[in-house]
Amino acid sequence: MQSKYKTPLTGLFLLGAGLMTIIAWTEDDPITQGLLIAAIIVLTTLVWHHLSRRVWALAVPLCALLLLTLLWHAPMKYAIGVWLWPIMLLAPQPRAMRYTLLLAAALSWWHIQAPLGVAQAALSGALLAALMALGLAKAIEHNRLRQELERRHRLTPGDPLWSLNRLRQDLVIESSRHQRENVYAELLVIRPHQRSRNVRRHLKDRLAALTHAFEGCYRVDAQTFAVLLISKDEQHAASRRDAVSTELQGHCRIRIAPVAPDLDPVTLGHELSMQTSGLDFRQETTDHA
């Protein structure tokens, strides 16, 4: 889904950056020019980075602050910018940020309506309120769809990767099997050195080829993958672990931990992101009773 919408959004960001560059070039006020240049930098940064939730979490507050400052500094010259507030609501963001955008839009309208007549101010306020309500409704709908997508077990039909939610369920199952049947399971968390989409696609195919049908491949986040290796004993687990890590270690960082009731894949992925070595095996004493 992310790659599907990346191309048109990238074009919009480039178009917006180009328009702001022309406006900044003709602007005489140094404060306004500085605000426009900062907005150009934000837009060009969005062009070259993946449109992840982390990027949006940084970009939306910064864009909102720049727009509010610009409208406060030159309200009548850039009054058309008030119509950008409903568009900002559509970006992925926390609920508190949405309410902040509603407040910023109201402050912007209040600041620019003073020179307008009563009729024009009322009409522009009603139209802005309607657009903000529509944008908020769309944002809530998009958030619900994203949550449903995250709860799906199979991320894409026919795709070998399972979701983080499915990984958590499988960890509970395998931990229970370990206690009941003495089956040995290990979780390998893997992150490629390079961040390109082709590298991740190749890694996904390699993981599917290196695992058995009863073992799962998962996506922890956009850059982190996981494999659940199932073995009959620790000796067999060591050979499976060595085979997979030897195949992937040259291109990825790997962190390995035996499956335990308190094992958290997100925490393991965070430890992997801070890891300096190519391979780390967290040895833990497990109860075979």
PDB file of C-alpha atoms in Angstrom:
ATOM      1  CA  MET A   1       0.000   0.000   0.000  1.00  0.00           C
ATOM      2  CA  GLN A   2       2.835   2.390   0.824  1.00  0.00           C
ATOM      3  CA  SER A   3       4.478   2.011  -2.592  1.00  0.00           C
ATOM      4  CA  LYS A   4       1.129   2.309  -4.378  1.00  0.00           C
ATOM      5  CA  TYR A   5       0.604   5.903  -3.218  1.00  0.00           C
ATOM      6  CA  LYS A   6       4.239   7.011  -3.072  1.00  0.00           C
ATOM      7  CA  THR A   7       4.517   8.142  -6.713  1.00  0.00           C
ATOM      8  CA  PRO A   8       1.549  10.594  -6.857  1.00  0.00           C
ATOM      9  CA  LEU A   9       2.364  11.990  -3.419  1.00  0.00           C
ATOM     10  CA  THR A  10       5.980  12.493  -4.459  1.00  0.00           C
ATOM     11  CA  GLY A  11       4.783  14.440  -7.490  1.00  0.00           C
ATOM     12  CA  LEU A  12       2.592  16.658  -5.305  1.00  0.00           C
ATOM     13  CA  PHE A  13       5.465  17.330  -2.929  1.00  0.00           C
ATOM     14  CA  LEU A  14       7.748  18.250  -5.833  1.00  0.00           C
ATOM     15  CA  LEU A  15       5.074  20.520  -7.308  1.00  0.00           C
ATOM     16  CA  GLY A  16       4.527  22.218  -3.956  1.00  0.00           C
ATOM     17  CA  ALA A  17       8.268  22.666  -3.422  1.00  0.00           C
ATOM     18  CA  GLY A  18       8.611  24.167  -6.918  1.00  0.00           C
ATOM     19  CA  LEU A  19       5.766  26.630  -6.364  1.00  0.00           C
ATOM     20  CA  MET A  20       7.175  27.700  -3.005  1.00  0.00           C
ATOM     21  CA  THR A  21      10.595  28.164  -4.558  1.00  0.00           C
ATOM     22  CA  ILE A  22       9.128  30.606  -7.103  1.00  0.00           C
ATOM     23  CA  ILE A  23       7.227  32.482  -4.374  1.00  0.00           C
ATOM     24  CA  ALA A  24      10.281  32.622  -2.093  1.00  0.00           C
ATOM     25  CA  TRP A  25      12.402  33.930  -4.982  1.00  0.00           C
ATOM     26  CA  THR A  26      10.058  36.898  -5.483  1.00  0.00           C
ATOM     27  CA  GLU A  27       9.480  37.563  -1.771  1.00  0.00           C
ATOM     28  CA  ASP A  28      11.113  40.661  -0.241  1.00  0.00           C
ATOM     29  CA  ASP A  29      10.293  40.068   3.433  1.00  0.00           C
ATOM     30  CA  PRO A  30      13.178  38.034   4.974  1.00  0.00           C
ATOM     31  CA  ILE A  31      10.953  36.426   7.635  1.00  0.00           C
ATOM     32  CA  THR A  32       8.414  35.219   5.098  1.00  0.00           C
ATOM     33  CA  GLN A  33      11.193  34.093   2.795  1.00  0.00           C
ATOM     34  CA  GLY A  34      12.774  32.083   5.615  1.00  0.00           C
ATOM     35  CA  LEU A  35       9.452  30.375   6.395  1.00  0.00           C
ATOM     36  CA  LEU A  36       8.968  29.456   2.741  1.00  0.00           C
ATOM     37  CA  ILE A  37      12.514  28.066   2.478  1.00  0.00           C
ATOM     38  CA  ALA A  38      11.898  25.942   5.586  1.00  0.00           C
ATOM     39  CA  ALA A  39       8.704  24.603   3.989  1.00  0.00           C
ATOM     40  CA  ILE A  40      10.639  23.801   0.790  1.00  0.00           C
ATOM     41  CA  ILE A  41      13.152  21.789   2.835  1.00  0.00           C
ATOM     42  CA  VAL A  42      10.356  19.823   4.524  1.00  0.00           C
ATOM     43  CA  LEU A  43       8.656  19.023   1.209  1.00  0.00           C
ATOM     44  CA  THR A  44      11.872  17.912  -0.498  1.00  0.00           C
ATOM     45  CA  THR A  45      12.694  15.763   2.550  1.00  0.00           C
ATOM     46  CA  LEU A  46       9.322  14.029   2.187  1.00  0.00           C
ATOM     47  CA  VAL A  47      10.118  13.326  -1.476  1.00  0.00           C
ATOM     48  CA  TRP A  48      13.272  11.354  -0.670  1.00  0.00           C
ATOM     49  CA  HIS A  49      12.066   9.477   2.388  1.00  0.00           C
ATOM     50  CA  HIS A  50       9.550   6.672   2.748  1.00  0.00           C
ATOM     51  CA  LEU A  51       6.119   7.880   3.815  1.00  0.00           C
ATOM     52  CA  SER A  52       6.137   5.999   7.102  1.00  0.00           C
ATOM     53  CA  ARG A  53       4.231   6.959  10.236  1.00  0.00           C
ATOM     54  CA  ARG A  54       7.488   8.155  11.819  1.00  0.00           C
ATOM     55  CA  VAL A  55       8.124  10.564   8.935  1.00  0.00           C
ATOM     56  CA  TRP A  56       4.574  11.901   9.077  1.00  0.00           C
ATOM     57  CA  ALA A  57       4.822  12.290  12.872  1.00  0.00           C
ATOM     58  CA  LEU A  58       7.690  14.723  12.335  1.00  0.00           C
ATOM     59  CA  ALA A  59       6.520  16.393   9.118  1.00  0.00           C
ATOM     60  CA  VAL A  60       2.921  17.262  10.073  1.00  0.00           C
ATOM     61  CA  PRO A  61       3.721  19.268  13.258  1.00  0.00           C
ATOM     62  CA  LEU A  62       6.557  21.081  11.476  1.00  0.00           C
ATOM     63  CA  CYS A  63       4.373  21.975   8.470  1.00  0.00           C
ATOM     64  CA  ALA A  64       1.566  23.090  10.790  1.00  0.00           C
ATOM     65  CA  LEU A  65       3.922  25.335  12.741  1.00  0.00           C
ATOM     66  CA  LEU A  66       5.336  26.880   9.556  1.00  0.00           C
ATOM     67  CA  LEU A  67       1.872  27.484   8.086  1.00  0.00           C
ATOM     68  CA  LEU A  68       0.516  29.007  11.289  1.00  0.00           C
ATOM     69  CA  THR A  69       3.541  31.293  11.592  1.00  0.00           C
ATOM     70  CA  LEU A  70       3.246  32.358   7.933  1.00  0.00           C
ATOM     71  CA  LEU A  71      -0.476  33.145   8.257  1.00  0.00           C
ATOM     72  CA  TRP A  72       0.145  35.038  11.483  1.00  0.00           C
ATOM     73  CA  HIS A  73       2.990  37.062   9.967  1.00  0.00           C
ATOM     74  CA  ALA A  74       1.378  37.842   6.594  1.00  0.00           C
ATOM     75  CA  PRO A  75      -2.338  36.993   6.953  1.00  0.00           C
ATOM     76  CA  MET A  76      -3.789  38.708   3.917  1.00  0.00           C
ATOM     77  CA  LYS A  77      -0.926  38.004   1.542  1.00  0.00           C
ATOM     78  CA  TYR A  78      -1.057  34.232   2.111  1.00  0.00           C
ATOM     79  CA  ALA A  79      -4.660  33.865   3.285  1.00  0.00           C
ATOM     80  CA  ILE A  80      -5.206  31.107   0.697  1.00  0.00           C
ATOM     81  CA  GLY A  81      -2.975  28.905   2.866  1.00  0.00           C
ATOM     82  CA  VAL A  82      -5.844  28.502   5.335  1.00  0.00           C
ATOM     83  CA  TRP A  83      -7.301  25.867   2.988  1.00  0.00           C
ATOM     84  CA  LEU A  84      -4.275  23.630   3.595  1.00  0.00           C
ATOM     85  CA  TRP A  85      -5.469  22.738   7.102  1.00  0.00           C
ATOM     86  CA  PRO A  86      -8.090  20.176   5.953  1.00  0.00           C
ATOM     87  CA  ILE A  87      -5.449  18.488   3.761  1.00  0.00           C
ATOM     88  CA  MET A  88      -3.088  18.083   6.737  1.00  0.00           C
ATOM     89  CA  LEU A  89      -5.792  16.175   8.604  1.00  0.00           C
ATOM     90  CA  LEU A  90      -5.525  13.326   6.083  1.00  0.00           C
ATOM     91  CA  ALA A  91      -1.928  12.444   7.012  1.00  0.00           C
ATOM     92  CA  PRO A  92      -1.334   9.655   9.587  1.00  0.00           C
ATOM     93  CA  GLN A  93      -1.008  11.299  13.011  1.00  0.00           C
ATOM     94  CA  PRO A  94      -2.030  10.896  16.660  1.00  0.00           C
ATOM     95  CA  ARG A  95      -5.467  12.001  17.765  1.00  0.00           C
ATOM     96  CA  ALA A  96      -4.003  14.870  19.802  1.00  0.00           C
ATOM     97  CA  MET A  97      -2.334  16.251  16.658  1.00  0.00           C
ATOM     98  CA  ARG A  98      -5.668  16.256  14.815  1.00  0.00           C
ATOM     99  CA  TYR A  99      -7.235  18.365  17.564  1.00  0.00           C
ATOM    100  CA  THR A 100      -4.209  20.656  17.439  1.00  0.00           C
ATOM    101  CA  LEU A 101      -4.752  21.131  13.694  1.00  0.00           C
ATOM    102  CA  LEU A 102      -8.420  21.987  14.316  1.00  0.00           C
ATOM    103  CA  LEU A 103      -7.376  24.628  16.843  1.00  0.00           C
ATOM    104  CA  ALA A 104      -4.674  25.999  14.502  1.00  0.00           C
ATOM    105  CA  ALA A 105      -7.210  26.266  11.655  1.00  0.00           C
ATOM    106  CA  ALA A 106      -9.620  28.170  13.906  1.00  0.00           C
ATOM    107  CA  LEU A 107      -6.864  30.559  15.012  1.00  0.00           C
ATOM    108  CA  SER A 108      -5.797  31.130  11.404  1.00  0.00           C
ATOM    109  CA  TRP A 109      -9.360  31.939  10.298  1.00  0.00           C
ATOM    110  CA  TRP A 110      -9.876  34.259  13.266  1.00  0.00           C
ATOM    111  CA  HIS A 111      -6.664  36.123  12.402  1.00  0.00           C
ATOM    112  CA  ILE A 112      -7.503  36.652   8.717  1.00  0.00           C
ATOM    113  CA  GLN A 113     -11.242  37.368   9.006  1.00  0.00           C
ATOM    114  CA  ALA A 114     -10.853  40.810  10.604  1.00  0.00           C
ATOM    115  CA  PRO A 115     -10.341  42.744   7.306  1.00  0.00           C
ATOM    116  CA  LEU A 116     -13.202  40.834   5.658  1.00  0.00           C
ATOM    117  CA  GLY A 117     -16.824  41.783   5.759  1.00  0.00           C
ATOM    118  CA  VAL A 118     -19.263  39.918   7.985  1.00  0.00           C
ATOM    119  CA  ALA A 119     -20.746  37.963   5.078  1.00  0.00           C
ATOM    120  CA  GLN A 120     -17.362  36.942   3.664  1.00  0.00           C
ATOM    121  CA  ALA A 121     -16.033  36.006   7.093  1.00  0.00           C
ATOM    122  CA  ALA A 122     -19.108  33.881   7.870  1.00  0.00           C
ATOM    123  CA  LEU A 123     -18.988  32.156   4.479  1.00  0.00           C
ATOM    124  CA  SER A 124     -15.269  31.384   4.684  1.00  0.00           C
ATOM    125  CA  GLY A 125     -15.646  30.165   8.284  1.00  0.00           C
ATOM    126  CA  ALA A 126     -18.542  27.875   7.422  1.00  0.00           C
ATOM    127  CA  LEU A 127     -16.696  26.462   4.398  1.00  0.00           C
ATOM    128  CA  LEU A 128     -13.512  25.903   6.412  1.00  0.00           C
ATOM    129  CA  ALA A 129     -15.488  24.211   9.207  1.00  0.00           C
ATOM    130  CA  ALA A 130     -17.186  21.912   6.681  1.00  0.00           C
ATOM    131  CA  LEU A 131     -13.869  20.972   5.054  1.00  0.00           C
ATOM    132  CA  MET A 132     -12.237  20.346   8.426  1.00  0.00           C
ATOM    133  CA  ALA A 133     -15.156  18.115   9.465  1.00  0.00           C
ATOM    134  CA  LEU A 134     -14.845  16.199   6.181  1.00  0.00           C
ATOM    135  CA  GLY A 135     -11.079  15.872   6.609  1.00  0.00           C
ATOM    136  CA  LEU A 136     -11.487  14.670  10.184  1.00  0.00           C
ATOM    137  CA  ALA A 137     -14.049  12.061   9.112  1.00  0.00           C
ATOM    138  CA  LYS A 138     -11.724  10.813   6.360  1.00  0.00           C
ATOM    139  CA  ALA A 139      -8.789  10.698   8.786  1.00  0.00           C
ATOM    140  CA  ILE A 140     -10.790   8.577  11.243  1.00  0.00           C
ATOM    141  CA  GLU A 141     -11.820   6.242   8.419  1.00  0.00           C
ATOM    142  CA  HIS A 142      -8.220   5.899   7.190  1.00  0.00           C
ATOM    143  CA  ASN A 143      -7.048   5.179  10.732  1.00  0.00           C
ATOM    144  CA  ARG A 144      -9.657   2.431  11.083  1.00  0.00           C
ATOM    145  CA  LEU A 145      -8.548   0.885   7.787  1.00  0.00           C
ATOM    146  CA  ARG A 146      -4.893   0.975   8.882  1.00  0.00           C
ATOM    147  CA  GLN A 147      -5.791  -0.750  12.145  1.00  0.00           C
ATOM    148  CA  GLU A 148      -7.697  -3.443  10.273  1.00  0.00           C
ATOM    149  CA  LEU A 149      -4.715  -3.951   7.983  1.00  0.00           C
ATOM    150  CA  GLU A 150      -2.382  -4.317  10.972  1.00  0.00           C
ATOM    151  CA  ARG A 151      -4.709  -6.919  12.480  1.00  0.00           C
ATOM    152  CA  ARG A 152      -4.686  -9.006   9.330  1.00  0.00           C
ATOM    153  CA  HIS A 153      -2.651 -12.172   9.643  1.00  0.00           C
ATOM    154  CA  ARG A 154      -1.449 -12.333   6.049  1.00  0.00           C
ATOM    155  CA  LEU A 155      -0.257  -8.881   5.011  1.00  0.00           C
ATOM    156  CA  THR A 156      -0.843  -9.457   1.283  1.00  0.00           C
ATOM    157  CA  PRO A 157      -2.576 -12.443  -0.389  1.00  0.00           C
ATOM    158  CA  GLY A 158       0.110 -14.819  -1.632  1.00  0.00           C
ATOM    159  CA  ASP A 159       2.838 -12.994   0.296  1.00  0.00           C
ATOM    160  CA  PRO A 160       5.135 -15.162   2.491  1.00  0.00           C
ATOM    161  CA  LEU A 161       5.185 -12.590   5.311  1.00  0.00           C
ATOM    162  CA  TRP A 162       2.812 -12.680   8.260  1.00  0.00           C
ATOM    163  CA  SER A 163       1.906  -9.734  10.471  1.00  0.00           C
ATOM    164  CA  LEU A 164       3.317  -8.739  13.840  1.00  0.00           C
ATOM    165  CA  ASN A 165      -0.014  -9.649  15.434  1.00  0.00           C
ATOM    166  CA  ARG A 166       0.262 -13.182  14.013  1.00  0.00           C
ATOM    167  CA  LEU A 167       3.870 -13.406  15.262  1.00  0.00           C
ATOM    168  CA  ARG A 168       2.772 -12.613  18.814  1.00  0.00           C
ATOM    169  CA  GLN A 169       0.118 -15.318  18.619  1.00  0.00           C
ATOM    170  CA  ASP A 170       2.609 -17.873  17.252  1.00  0.00           C
ATOM    171  CA  LEU A 171       5.114 -17.028  20.001  1.00  0.00           C
ATOM    172  CA  VAL A 172       2.483 -17.864  22.625  1.00  0.00           C
ATOM    173  CA  ILE A 173       1.668 -21.137  20.842  1.00  0.00           C
ATOM    174  CA  GLU A 174       5.296 -22.202  20.461  1.00  0.00           C
ATOM    175  CA  SER A 175       6.095 -21.266  24.058  1.00  0.00           C
ATOM    176  CA  SER A 176       3.248 -23.489  25.193  1.00  0.00           C
ATOM    177  CA  ARG A 177       4.426 -26.318  22.918  1.00  0.00           C
ATOM    178  CA  HIS A 178       7.920 -25.970  24.353  1.00  0.00           C
ATOM    179  CA  GLN A 179       6.558 -26.552  27.842  1.00  0.00           C
ATOM    180  CA  ARG A 180       4.242 -29.365  26.772  1.00  0.00           C
ATOM    181  CA  GLU A 181       6.122 -31.247  24.025  1.00  0.00           C
ATOM    182  CA  ASN A 182       9.721 -30.106  24.614  1.00  0.00           C
ATOM    183  CA  VAL A 183       9.832 -28.576  21.121  1.00  0.00           C
ATOM    184  CA  TYR A 184      12.622 -26.021  20.738  1.00  0.00           C
ATOM    185  CA  ALA A 185      11.863 -22.730  18.959  1.00  0.00           C
ATOM    186  CA  GLU A 186      14.006 -19.684  18.235  1.00  0.00           C
ATOM    187  CA  LEU A 187      13.108 -16.247  16.927  1.00  0.00           C
ATOM    188  CA  LEU A 188      15.486 -14.623  14.441  1.00  0.00           C
ATOM    189  CA  VAL A 189      15.009 -10.878  13.997  1.00  0.00           C
ATOM    190  CA  ILE A 190      16.651  -9.626  10.804  1.00  0.00           C
ATOM    191  CA  ARG A 191      17.321  -6.179   9.369  1.00  0.00           C
ATOM    192  CA  PRO A 192      19.121  -5.622   6.027  1.00  0.00           C
ATOM    193  CA  HIS A 193      22.050  -3.204   5.902  1.00  0.00           C
ATOM    194  CA  GLN A 194      20.544  -1.415   2.893  1.00  0.00           C
ATOM    195  CA  ARG A 195      17.088   0.195   3.026  1.00  0.00           C
ATOM    196  CA  SER A 196      15.967  -0.101  -0.603  1.00  0.00           C
ATOM    197  CA  ARG A 197      12.708  -1.784  -1.578  1.00  0.00           C
ATOM    198  CA  ASN A 198      14.506  -4.251  -3.859  1.00  0.00           C
ATOM    199  CA  VAL A 199      16.728  -5.410  -0.982  1.00  0.00           C
ATOM    200  CA  ARG A 200      13.692  -6.028   1.230  1.00  0.00           C
ATOM    201  CA  ARG A 201      11.922  -7.905  -1.568  1.00  0.00           C
ATOM    202  CA  HIS A 202      14.976 -10.107  -2.141  1.00  0.00           C
ATOM    203  CA  LEU A 203      15.292 -10.773   1.600  1.00  0.00           C
ATOM    204  CA  LYS A 204      11.638 -11.741   1.790  1.00  0.00           C
ATOM    205  CA  ASP A 205      12.137 -14.298  -0.990  1.00  0.00           C
ATOM    206  CA  ARG A 206      15.312 -15.655   0.664  1.00  0.00           C
ATOM    207  CA  LEU A 207      13.529 -16.104   3.992  1.00  0.00           C
ATOM    208  CA  ALA A 208      10.736 -18.056   2.313  1.00  0.00           C
ATOM    209  CA  ALA A 209      13.319 -20.309   0.631  1.00  0.00           C
ATOM    210  CA  LEU A 210      15.308 -20.921   3.831  1.00  0.00           C
ATOM    211  CA  THR A 211      12.371 -21.910   6.044  1.00  0.00           C
ATOM    212  CA  HIS A 212      10.120 -24.942   6.137  1.00  0.00           C
ATOM    213  CA  ALA A 213       6.400 -24.829   5.480  1.00  0.00           C
ATOM    214  CA  PHE A 214       5.610 -25.146   9.215  1.00  0.00           C
ATOM    215  CA  GLU A 215       7.858 -22.181  10.081  1.00  0.00           C
ATOM    216  CA  GLY A 216       6.749 -18.581   9.763  1.00  0.00           C
ATOM    217  CA  CYS A 217       8.257 -15.440   8.265  1.00  0.00           C
ATOM    218  CA  TYR A 218       7.010 -12.153   9.646  1.00  0.00           C
ATOM    219  CA  ARG A 219       7.379  -8.388   9.293  1.00  0.00           C
ATOM    220  CA  VAL A 220       7.999  -6.586  12.590  1.00  0.00           C
ATOM    221  CA  ASP A 221       8.146  -3.135  10.982  1.00  0.00           C
ATOM    222  CA  ALA A 222       9.028  -1.569   7.626  1.00  0.00           C
ATOM    223  CA  GLN A 223      12.734  -2.470   7.932  1.00  0.00           C
ATOM    224  CA  THR A 224      12.703  -5.465  10.298  1.00  0.00           C
ATOM    225  CA  PHE A 225      11.786  -9.062   9.541  1.00  0.00           C
ATOM    226  CA  ALA A 226      11.506 -12.119  11.767  1.00  0.00           C
ATOM    227  CA  VAL A 227      11.712 -15.897  11.329  1.00  0.00           C
ATOM    228  CA  LEU A 228      10.406 -18.485  13.772  1.00  0.00           C
ATOM    229  CA  LEU A 229      12.583 -21.605  13.552  1.00  0.00           C
ATOM    230  CA  ILE A 230      11.069 -24.828  14.970  1.00  0.00           C
ATOM    231  CA  SER A 231      13.441 -27.663  15.928  1.00  0.00           C
ATOM    232  CA  LYS A 232      13.206 -30.981  17.748  1.00  0.00           C
ATOM    233  CA  ASP A 233      16.075 -30.175  20.132  1.00  0.00           C
ATOM    234  CA  GLU A 234      18.788 -27.604  20.781  1.00  0.00           C
ATOM    235  CA  GLN A 235      21.363 -29.426  18.640  1.00  0.00           C
ATOM    236  CA  HIS A 236      19.066 -29.386  15.619  1.00  0.00           C
ATOM    237  CA  ALA A 237      18.207 -25.744  16.400  1.00  0.00           C
ATOM    238  CA  ALA A 238      21.903 -24.822  16.314  1.00  0.00           C
ATOM    239  CA  SER A 239      22.324 -26.313  12.833  1.00  0.00           C
ATOM    240  CA  ARG A 240      19.193 -24.549  11.538  1.00  0.00           C
ATOM    241  CA  ARG A 241      20.289 -21.281  13.114  1.00  0.00           C
ATOM    242  CA  ASP A 242      23.760 -21.533  11.604  1.00  0.00           C
ATOM    243  CA  ALA A 243      22.389 -22.356   8.154  1.00  0.00           C
ATOM    244  CA  VAL A 244      20.058 -19.342   8.080  1.00  0.00           C
ATOM    245  CA  SER A 245      22.465 -16.871   9.700  1.00  0.00           C
ATOM    246  CA  THR A 246      25.361 -17.926   7.444  1.00  0.00           C
ATOM    247  CA  GLU A 247      23.198 -17.306   4.392  1.00  0.00           C
ATOM    248  CA  LEU A 248      22.027 -13.868   5.539  1.00  0.00           C
ATOM    249  CA  GLN A 249      24.792 -12.483   7.747  1.00  0.00           C
ATOM    250  CA  GLY A 250      26.711 -10.869   4.890  1.00  0.00           C
ATOM    251  CA  HIS A 251      23.763  -8.635   3.992  1.00  0.00           C
ATOM    252  CA  CYS A 252      21.869  -8.296   7.292  1.00  0.00           C
ATOM    253  CA  ARG A 253      22.147  -7.801  11.010  1.00  0.00           C
ATOM    254  CA  ILE A 254      20.619 -10.692  12.953  1.00  0.00           C
ATOM    255  CA  ARG A 255      19.538 -11.084  16.562  1.00  0.00           C
ATOM    256  CA  ILE A 256      18.484 -14.504  17.867  1.00  0.00           C
ATOM    257  CA  ALA A 257      16.606 -15.427  21.037  1.00  0.00           C
ATOM    258  CA  PRO A 258      15.004 -18.669  22.246  1.00  0.00           C
ATOM    259  CA  VAL A 259      11.232 -18.434  22.412  1.00  0.00           C
ATOM    260  CA  ALA A 260      10.056 -17.648  25.928  1.00  0.00           C
ATOM    261  CA  PRO A 261       6.736 -16.467  27.407  1.00  0.00           C
ATOM    262  CA  ASP A 262       8.051 -12.931  27.927  1.00  0.00           C
ATOM    263  CA  LEU A 263       9.787 -12.574  24.540  1.00  0.00           C
ATOM    264  CA  ASP A 264       8.730  -9.343  22.816  1.00  0.00           C
ATOM    265  CA  PRO A 265       9.584  -9.093  19.076  1.00  0.00           C
ATOM    266  CA  VAL A 266       9.323  -5.280  19.114  1.00  0.00           C
ATOM    267  CA  THR A 267      11.864  -5.033  21.935  1.00  0.00           C
ATOM    268  CA  LEU A 268      14.088  -7.506  20.127  1.00  0.00           C
ATOM    269  CA  GLY A 269      13.811  -5.405  16.977  1.00  0.00           C
ATOM    270  CA  HIS A 270      14.777  -2.268  18.905  1.00  0.00           C
ATOM    271  CA  GLU A 271      17.818  -4.075  20.312  1.00  0.00           C
ATOM    272  CA  LEU A 272      18.689  -5.110  16.765  1.00  0.00           C
ATOM    273  CA  SER A 273      18.566  -1.501  15.556  1.00  0.00           C
ATOM    274  CA  MET A 274      21.130  -0.589  18.244  1.00  0.00           C
ATOM    275  CA  GLN A 275      23.287  -3.647  17.547  1.00  0.00           C
ATOM    276  CA  THR A 276      26.779  -2.995  16.162  1.00  0.00           C
ATOM    277  CA  SER A 277      27.788  -6.581  15.352  1.00  0.00           C
ATOM    278  CA  GLY A 278      26.341  -8.576  12.489  1.00  0.00           C
ATOM    279  CA  LEU A 279      25.066 -11.422  14.677  1.00  0.00           C
ATOM    280  CA  ASP A 280      23.989 -11.648  18.306  1.00  0.00           C
ATOM    281  CA  PHE A 281      22.591 -14.710  20.053  1.00  0.00           C
ATOM    282  CA  ARG A 282      20.772 -14.103  23.315  1.00  0.00           C
ATOM    283  CA  GLN A 283      21.233 -17.300  25.305  1.00  0.00           C
ATOM    284  CA  GLU A 284      18.552 -17.835  27.872  1.00  0.00           C
ATOM    285  CA  THR A 285      17.875 -20.634  30.285  1.00  0.00           C
ATOM    286  CA  THR A 286      14.516 -22.143  29.484  1.00  0.00           C
ATOM    287  CA  ASP A 287      12.397 -24.457  31.562  1.00  0.00           C
ATOM    288  CA  HIS A 288      11.901 -27.903  30.014  1.00  0.00           C
ATOM    289  CA  ALA A 289       9.545 -29.112  32.702  1.00  0.00           C
TER     290      ALA A 289
END
